[in-house]
Amino acid sequence: MGKLNFFLGLQVKQSPKGTSICQQKYIRELFKRFDMEASKVIDTPIATATRLDMDETGSPVNQKMYRRIIGSLLYLTARRPDIVFSVGLCARFQSNPKESHLKVAKKILRYLKGTQDLVLYNPSGDNFNLIGYVDADYAGYLVDKKALLGWLTS
């Protein structure tokens, strides 16, 4: 059967030194799907001062397209902890997305364009322990003032 090379959007490279996993091809396909191939790269997925709310007065956008973007980004979050917070924030507005919400979702895609070459690498033979990761927004959600917290441990 051979070594695993590609599985569910993951590119896997195995060698005697270790295993690397990336999603470069999946991210490139996202840019084609959402017609963002010519977009510019940005350094962060979301500005720290960004506060999204229901935006009652904003102009509505195509709900199906917004949900497709968010669904694609949610799939990436399993291996990209750097976008978990910002994607989770955008996912809250899928029932009635406005232009401001779409703008933030597209910023996340532009961030991914600049980081699509990032790789998760697990060296073989070494004890690889992931200690932890925390991303918190203490009551920054303007709609209900609830806190958002995420973490990862091994």
Coordinates of N, CA and C in Angstrom, one line a residue:
M1 N 0.8 -1.2 0.0 CA 0.0 0.0 0.0 C 0.9 1.3 0.0
G2 N 2.0 1.3 0.7 CA 2.9 2.4 0.6 C 2.6 3.4 1.8
K3 N 3.5 4.4 1.8 CA 3.4 5.5 2.8 C 2.2 6.4 2.5
L4 N 1.7 7.0 3.5 CA 0.6 8.0 3.4 C 1.1 9.3 2.8
N5 N 0.5 9.8 1.8 CA 1.0 11.1 1.2 C -0.1 12.2 1.3
F6 N -1.3 11.8 1.1 CA -2.4 12.8 1.1 C -3.6 12.2 1.7
F7 N -4.2 12.9 2.7 CA -5.4 12.3 3.4 C -6.2 13.4 3.9
L8 N -7.5 13.5 3.5 CA -8.5 14.5 4.0 C -7.9 15.9 4.0
G9 N -7.3 16.3 2.9 CA -6.8 17.7 2.8 C -5.4 17.9 3.5
L10 N -4.9 16.8 4.1 CA -3.5 16.9 4.7 C -2.5 16.3 3.8
Q11 N -1.4 17.0 3.6 CA -0.2 16.5 2.9 C 0.7 16.0 4.0
V12 N 1.0 14.7 3.9 CA 1.9 14.0 4.8 C 3.2 13.6 4.2
K13 N 4.3 13.9 4.8 CA 5.6 13.5 4.4 C 6.3 12.7 5.5
Q14 N 6.6 11.5 5.2 CA 7.2 10.6 6.2 C 8.7 10.3 5.8
S15 N 9.6 10.4 6.8 CA 11.0 10.1 6.6 C 11.5 9.4 7.8
P16 N 12.7 8.8 7.8 CA 13.2 8.2 9.0 C 13.5 9.3 10.1
K17 N 13.6 10.5 9.7 CA 13.8 11.6 10.8 C 12.5 12.0 11.4
G18 N 11.4 11.8 10.8 CA 10.1 12.3 11.4 C 9.0 12.4 10.3
T19 N 7.9 12.9 10.8 CA 6.7 13.1 10.0 C 6.3 14.6 10.0
S20 N 6.0 15.1 8.8 CA 5.5 16.5 8.7 C 4.1 16.5 8.0
I21 N 3.3 17.4 8.5 CA 1.9 17.5 8.0 C 1.7 19.0 7.7
C22 N 1.1 19.2 6.5 CA 0.7 20.6 6.1 C -0.6 20.6 5.3
Q23 N -1.1 21.7 5.1 CA -2.4 21.8 4.4 C -2.3 22.9 3.2
Q24 N -1.1 23.0 2.7 CA -0.8 23.9 1.6 C -1.8 23.8 0.4
K25 N -2.0 22.6 0.0 CA -2.8 22.3 -1.2 C -4.3 22.7 -0.9
Y26 N -4.8 22.4 0.3 CA -6.1 22.7 0.7 C -6.3 24.2 0.8
I27 N -5.4 24.9 1.3 CA -5.5 26.4 1.4 C -5.5 27.0 0.0
R28 N -4.6 26.5 -0.9 CA -4.6 27.0 -2.3 C -6.0 26.8 -2.9
E29 N -6.6 25.7 -2.7 CA -7.9 25.4 -3.3 C -9.0 26.3 -2.7
L30 N -8.8 26.7 -1.4 CA -9.8 27.7 -0.9 C -9.7 29.0 -1.6
F31 N -8.5 29.5 -2.0 CA -8.4 30.7 -2.7 C -9.0 30.7 -4.1
K32 N -8.9 29.5 -4.7 CA -9.6 29.4 -6.0 C -11.1 29.4 -5.8
R33 N -11.6 28.6 -4.8 CA -13.0 28.5 -4.6 C -13.7 29.8 -4.3
F34 N -13.0 30.7 -3.5 CA -13.6 31.9 -3.1 C -13.1 33.1 -3.9
D35 N -12.4 32.8 -5.0 CA -11.9 33.9 -5.9 C -11.0 34.9 -5.2
M36 N -10.1 34.4 -4.4 CA -9.2 35.3 -3.7 C -7.7 35.1 -4.0
E37 N -7.4 34.5 -5.2 CA -6.1 34.2 -5.6 C -5.2 35.5 -5.7
A38 N -5.8 36.6 -6.0 CA -5.0 37.8 -6.2 C -4.9 38.7 -4.9
S39 N -5.5 38.2 -3.8 CA -5.5 38.9 -2.6 C -4.1 39.1 -2.0
K40 N -4.0 40.2 -1.2 CA -2.7 40.5 -0.6 C -2.6 39.7 0.8
V41 N -1.4 39.5 1.2 CA -1.1 38.8 2.4 C -1.1 39.8 3.6
I42 N -1.7 39.3 4.8 CA -1.6 40.1 6.0 C -0.9 39.3 7.1
D43 N -0.4 40.0 8.1 CA 0.4 39.3 9.1 C -0.4 38.7 10.3
T44 N -1.6 39.1 10.5 CA -2.4 38.5 11.6 C -3.8 38.2 11.1
P45 N -4.4 37.1 11.7 CA -5.7 36.7 11.2 C -6.8 37.7 11.6
I46 N -6.6 38.4 12.8 CA -7.6 39.4 13.2 C -6.9 40.4 14.1
A47 N -7.2 41.6 14.0 CA -6.6 42.6 14.8 C -7.1 42.5 16.3
T48 N -6.2 42.7 17.2 CA -6.6 42.5 18.6 C -7.7 43.4 19.1
A49 N -7.9 44.6 18.4 CA -8.9 45.5 18.8 C -10.3 45.2 18.1
T50 N -10.3 44.2 17.2 CA -11.5 43.9 16.5 C -12.6 43.4 17.4
R51 N -13.8 44.0 17.4 CA -14.9 43.5 18.1 C -16.1 43.4 17.2
L52 N -16.6 42.2 17.0 CA -17.7 42.0 16.1 C -19.0 41.9 16.9
D53 N -20.0 42.5 16.4 CA -21.3 42.4 17.0 C -22.4 42.0 15.9
M54 N -23.6 42.1 16.3 CA -24.7 41.7 15.3 C -24.7 42.6 14.1
D55 N -24.2 43.8 14.2 CA -24.2 44.8 13.1 C -25.6 44.9 12.4
E56 N -26.5 45.3 13.2 CA -27.9 45.4 12.7 C -28.1 46.3 11.5
T57 N -27.3 47.4 11.4 CA -27.4 48.3 10.3 C -26.6 47.9 9.1
G58 N -25.7 46.9 9.2 CA -24.8 46.6 8.1 C -25.6 45.9 6.9
S59 N -24.9 45.9 5.8 CA -25.6 45.3 4.6 C -25.4 43.8 4.6
P60 N -26.4 43.0 4.4 CA -26.3 41.6 4.4 C -25.5 41.0 3.3
V61 N -24.9 39.8 3.5 CA -24.1 39.2 2.4 C -24.8 37.8 2.1
N62 N -24.3 37.2 1.1 CA -24.8 35.8 0.7 C -24.5 34.8 1.8
Q63 N -25.6 34.4 2.5 CA -25.4 33.5 3.6 C -24.7 32.2 3.3
K64 N -25.1 31.6 2.1 CA -24.5 30.3 1.7 C -22.9 30.5 1.5
M65 N -22.5 31.5 0.9 CA -21.1 31.8 0.7 C -20.4 32.0 2.0
Y66 N -21.0 32.7 2.9 CA -20.3 33.0 4.2 C -20.2 31.7 4.9
R67 N -21.2 30.8 4.9 CA -21.2 29.6 5.6 C -20.1 28.6 5.0
R68 N -20.0 28.7 3.7 CA -18.9 27.9 3.1 C -17.5 28.3 3.5
I69 N -17.3 29.6 3.6 CA -16.0 30.1 4.0 C -15.8 29.7 5.5
I70 N -16.8 29.9 6.3 CA -16.6 29.5 7.8 C -16.4 28.0 7.9
G71 N -17.2 27.2 7.2 CA -17.0 25.7 7.3 C -15.6 25.3 6.8
S72 N -15.1 25.9 5.8 CA -13.7 25.6 5.3 C -12.7 26.0 6.3
L73 N -12.9 27.2 6.9 CA -11.9 27.6 8.0 C -12.0 26.7 9.2
L74 N -13.2 26.3 9.6 CA -13.4 25.4 10.8 C -12.6 24.1 10.6
Y75 N -12.6 23.6 9.3 CA -11.9 22.4 9.0 C -10.4 22.6 9.3
L76 N -9.9 23.8 9.0 CA -8.5 24.0 9.2 C -8.1 24.2 10.6
T77 N -9.0 24.6 11.5 CA -8.7 24.8 12.9 C -8.2 23.6 13.6
A78 N -8.5 22.4 13.2 CA -8.0 21.2 13.9 C -6.5 21.2 13.9
R79 N -5.8 21.8 12.9 CA -4.4 21.7 12.8 C -3.8 23.1 12.9
R80 N -4.6 24.1 13.0 CA -4.1 25.5 13.0 C -4.6 26.3 14.2
P81 N -4.0 26.1 15.3 CA -4.4 26.8 16.5 C -4.3 28.3 16.4
D82 N -3.6 28.8 15.5 CA -3.4 30.3 15.3 C -4.7 31.0 14.8
I83 N -5.6 30.2 14.2 CA -6.8 30.8 13.7 C -8.1 30.4 14.4
V84 N -7.9 29.6 15.5 CA -9.1 29.1 16.2 C -10.0 30.2 16.7
F85 N -9.3 31.2 17.4 CA -10.1 32.2 18.0 C -10.9 33.1 17.0
S86 N -10.2 33.5 16.0 CA -10.8 34.4 15.0 C -11.9 33.7 14.2
V87 N -11.7 32.4 13.8 CA -12.7 31.6 13.1 C -13.9 31.4 14.0
G88 N -13.7 31.1 15.3 CA -14.8 30.9 16.2 C -15.6 32.2 16.4
L89 N -14.9 33.3 16.4 CA -15.6 34.6 16.5 C -16.5 34.8 15.2
C90 N -16.0 34.6 14.1 CA -16.8 34.7 12.8 C -17.9 33.7 12.7
A91 N -17.7 32.5 13.3 CA -18.7 31.5 13.2 C -20.0 31.8 13.9
R92 N -19.9 32.7 14.8 CA -21.1 33.1 15.6 C -22.2 33.9 14.8
F93 N -21.8 34.3 13.6 CA -22.7 35.2 12.9 C -23.2 34.5 11.6
Q94 N -23.2 33.2 11.6 CA -23.6 32.5 10.3 C -25.1 32.6 10.0
S95 N -26.0 32.9 11.0 CA -27.4 33.0 10.7 C -27.8 34.3 10.1
N96 N -27.0 35.3 10.3 CA -27.3 36.6 9.6 C -26.0 37.4 9.4
P97 N -25.2 36.9 8.5 CA -23.9 37.6 8.2 C -24.1 38.9 7.5
K98 N -23.2 39.9 8.0 CA -23.2 41.2 7.4 C -21.9 41.4 6.7
E99 N -21.7 42.5 6.0 CA -20.5 42.8 5.3 C -19.3 42.9 6.2
S100 N -19.5 43.4 7.4 CA -18.4 43.5 8.4 C -17.9 42.1 8.8
H101 N -18.8 41.1 8.9 CA -18.4 39.7 9.2 C -17.6 39.1 8.1
L102 N -18.1 39.3 6.9 CA -17.4 38.7 5.7 C -16.0 39.3 5.6
K103 N -15.9 40.6 5.9 CA -14.6 41.3 5.8 C -13.6 40.6 6.7
V104 N -14.0 40.3 7.9 CA -13.1 39.6 8.9 C -12.8 38.2 8.4
A105 N -13.7 37.5 7.9 CA -13.5 36.1 7.4 C -12.5 36.1 6.3
K106 N -12.6 37.1 5.4 CA -11.7 37.2 4.3 C -10.3 37.6 4.8
K107 N -10.2 38.3 5.8 CA -8.9 38.7 6.4 C -8.2 37.4 6.9
I108 N -9.0 36.5 7.5 CA -8.4 35.2 7.9 C -7.8 34.5 6.8
L109 N -8.6 34.4 5.6 CA -8.1 33.8 4.4 C -6.8 34.5 3.9
R110 N -6.7 35.8 4.0 CA -5.5 36.5 3.6 C -4.3 36.2 4.5
Y111 N -4.6 36.0 5.7 CA -3.5 35.6 6.7 C -3.0 34.2 6.3
L112 N -4.0 33.3 6.0 CA -3.6 31.9 5.6 C -2.7 31.9 4.4
K113 N -3.0 32.8 3.5 CA -2.2 32.9 2.2 C -0.7 33.1 2.6
G114 N -0.4 33.8 3.6 CA 1.0 34.1 4.0 C 1.6 33.0 4.8
T115 N 0.7 32.1 5.4 CA 1.2 31.1 6.3 C 0.9 29.7 5.8
Q116 N 0.6 29.6 4.5 CA 0.2 28.3 4.0 C 1.4 27.3 4.0
D117 N 2.6 27.7 4.1 CA 3.8 26.9 4.1 C 4.1 26.3 5.5
L118 N 3.4 26.7 6.5 CA 3.7 26.2 7.9 C 3.4 24.7 7.9
V119 N 4.3 24.1 8.7 CA 4.2 22.6 8.8 C 4.3 22.2 10.2
L120 N 3.5 21.2 10.6 CA 3.6 20.5 11.8 C 4.6 19.4 11.7
Y121 N 5.6 19.4 12.5 CA 6.7 18.4 12.4 C 6.8 17.6 13.7
N122 N 6.8 16.3 13.5 CA 6.9 15.4 14.7 C 8.2 14.5 14.5
P123 N 9.3 14.8 15.2 CA 10.5 14.1 15.0 C 10.3 12.6 15.5
S124 N 10.8 11.7 14.8 CA 10.7 10.3 15.2 C 11.7 10.0 16.3
G125 N 11.4 9.1 17.2 CA 12.3 8.7 18.3 C 12.4 9.7 19.4
D126 N 12.0 10.9 19.2 CA 12.0 11.9 20.3 C 10.7 11.9 21.1
N127 N 10.7 12.2 22.3 CA 9.5 12.4 23.1 C 9.0 13.8 22.8
F128 N 8.0 13.9 22.0 CA 7.4 15.1 21.6 C 6.2 15.4 22.4
N129 N 6.3 16.4 23.3 CA 5.1 16.7 24.2 C 4.7 18.1 23.9
L130 N 3.5 18.3 23.6 CA 2.9 19.7 23.5 C 2.4 20.1 24.9
I131 N 3.0 21.1 25.4 CA 2.6 21.5 26.8 C 1.3 22.2 26.8
G132 N 1.1 23.2 26.0 CA -0.2 23.9 26.0 C -0.3 25.1 25.2
Y133 N -1.5 25.6 25.0 CA -1.8 26.8 24.3 C -3.1 27.4 24.8
V134 N -3.1 28.7 25.1 CA -4.3 29.3 25.6 C -4.5 30.6 24.8
D135 N -5.8 30.8 24.4 CA -6.2 32.0 23.7 C -7.5 32.4 24.4
A136 N -7.5 33.6 24.9 CA -8.7 34.0 25.7 C -9.1 35.4 25.3
D137 N -10.4 35.6 25.4 CA -11.0 37.0 25.2 C -12.0 37.1 26.3
Y138 N -11.6 37.8 27.3 CA -12.4 38.0 28.5 C -13.6 38.9 28.3
A139 N -14.7 38.3 28.1 CA -16.0 39.1 27.9 C -15.9 40.1 26.8
G140 N -15.2 39.8 25.8 CA -15.0 40.7 24.6 C -16.1 40.5 23.6
Y141 N -17.0 39.6 23.7 CA -18.0 39.3 22.8 C -19.2 40.3 23.1
L142 N -19.4 41.3 22.2 CA -20.3 42.4 22.5 C -21.8 42.0 22.6
V143 N -22.2 40.8 22.1 CA -23.6 40.5 22.1 C -24.0 40.0 23.4
D144 N -23.3 39.1 24.1 CA -23.8 38.6 25.4 C -22.7 38.7 26.5
K145 N -21.6 39.3 26.2 CA -20.5 39.5 27.2 C -20.0 38.2 27.8
K146 N -20.1 37.1 27.1 CA -19.5 35.9 27.6 C -18.1 35.8 27.2
A147 N -17.3 35.1 28.0 CA -15.9 34.9 27.7 C -15.7 33.8 26.7
L148 N -14.6 33.9 25.9 CA -14.3 32.8 25.0 C -12.8 32.4 25.3
L149 N -12.7 31.1 25.5 CA -11.4 30.5 25.9 C -11.2 29.2 25.2
G150 N -9.9 29.0 24.7 CA -9.6 27.7 24.1 C -8.2 27.3 24.5
W151 N -8.0 26.0 24.6 CA -6.7 25.5 25.0 C -6.4 24.1 24.3
L152 N -5.2 23.7 24.3 CA -4.7 22.5 23.7 C -3.6 21.9 24.6
T153 N -3.8 20.6 24.9 CA -2.7 20.0 25.7 C -2.6 18.6 25.2
S154 N -1.5 18.0 25.5 CA -1.3 16.6 25.1 C -1.3 15.6 26.3

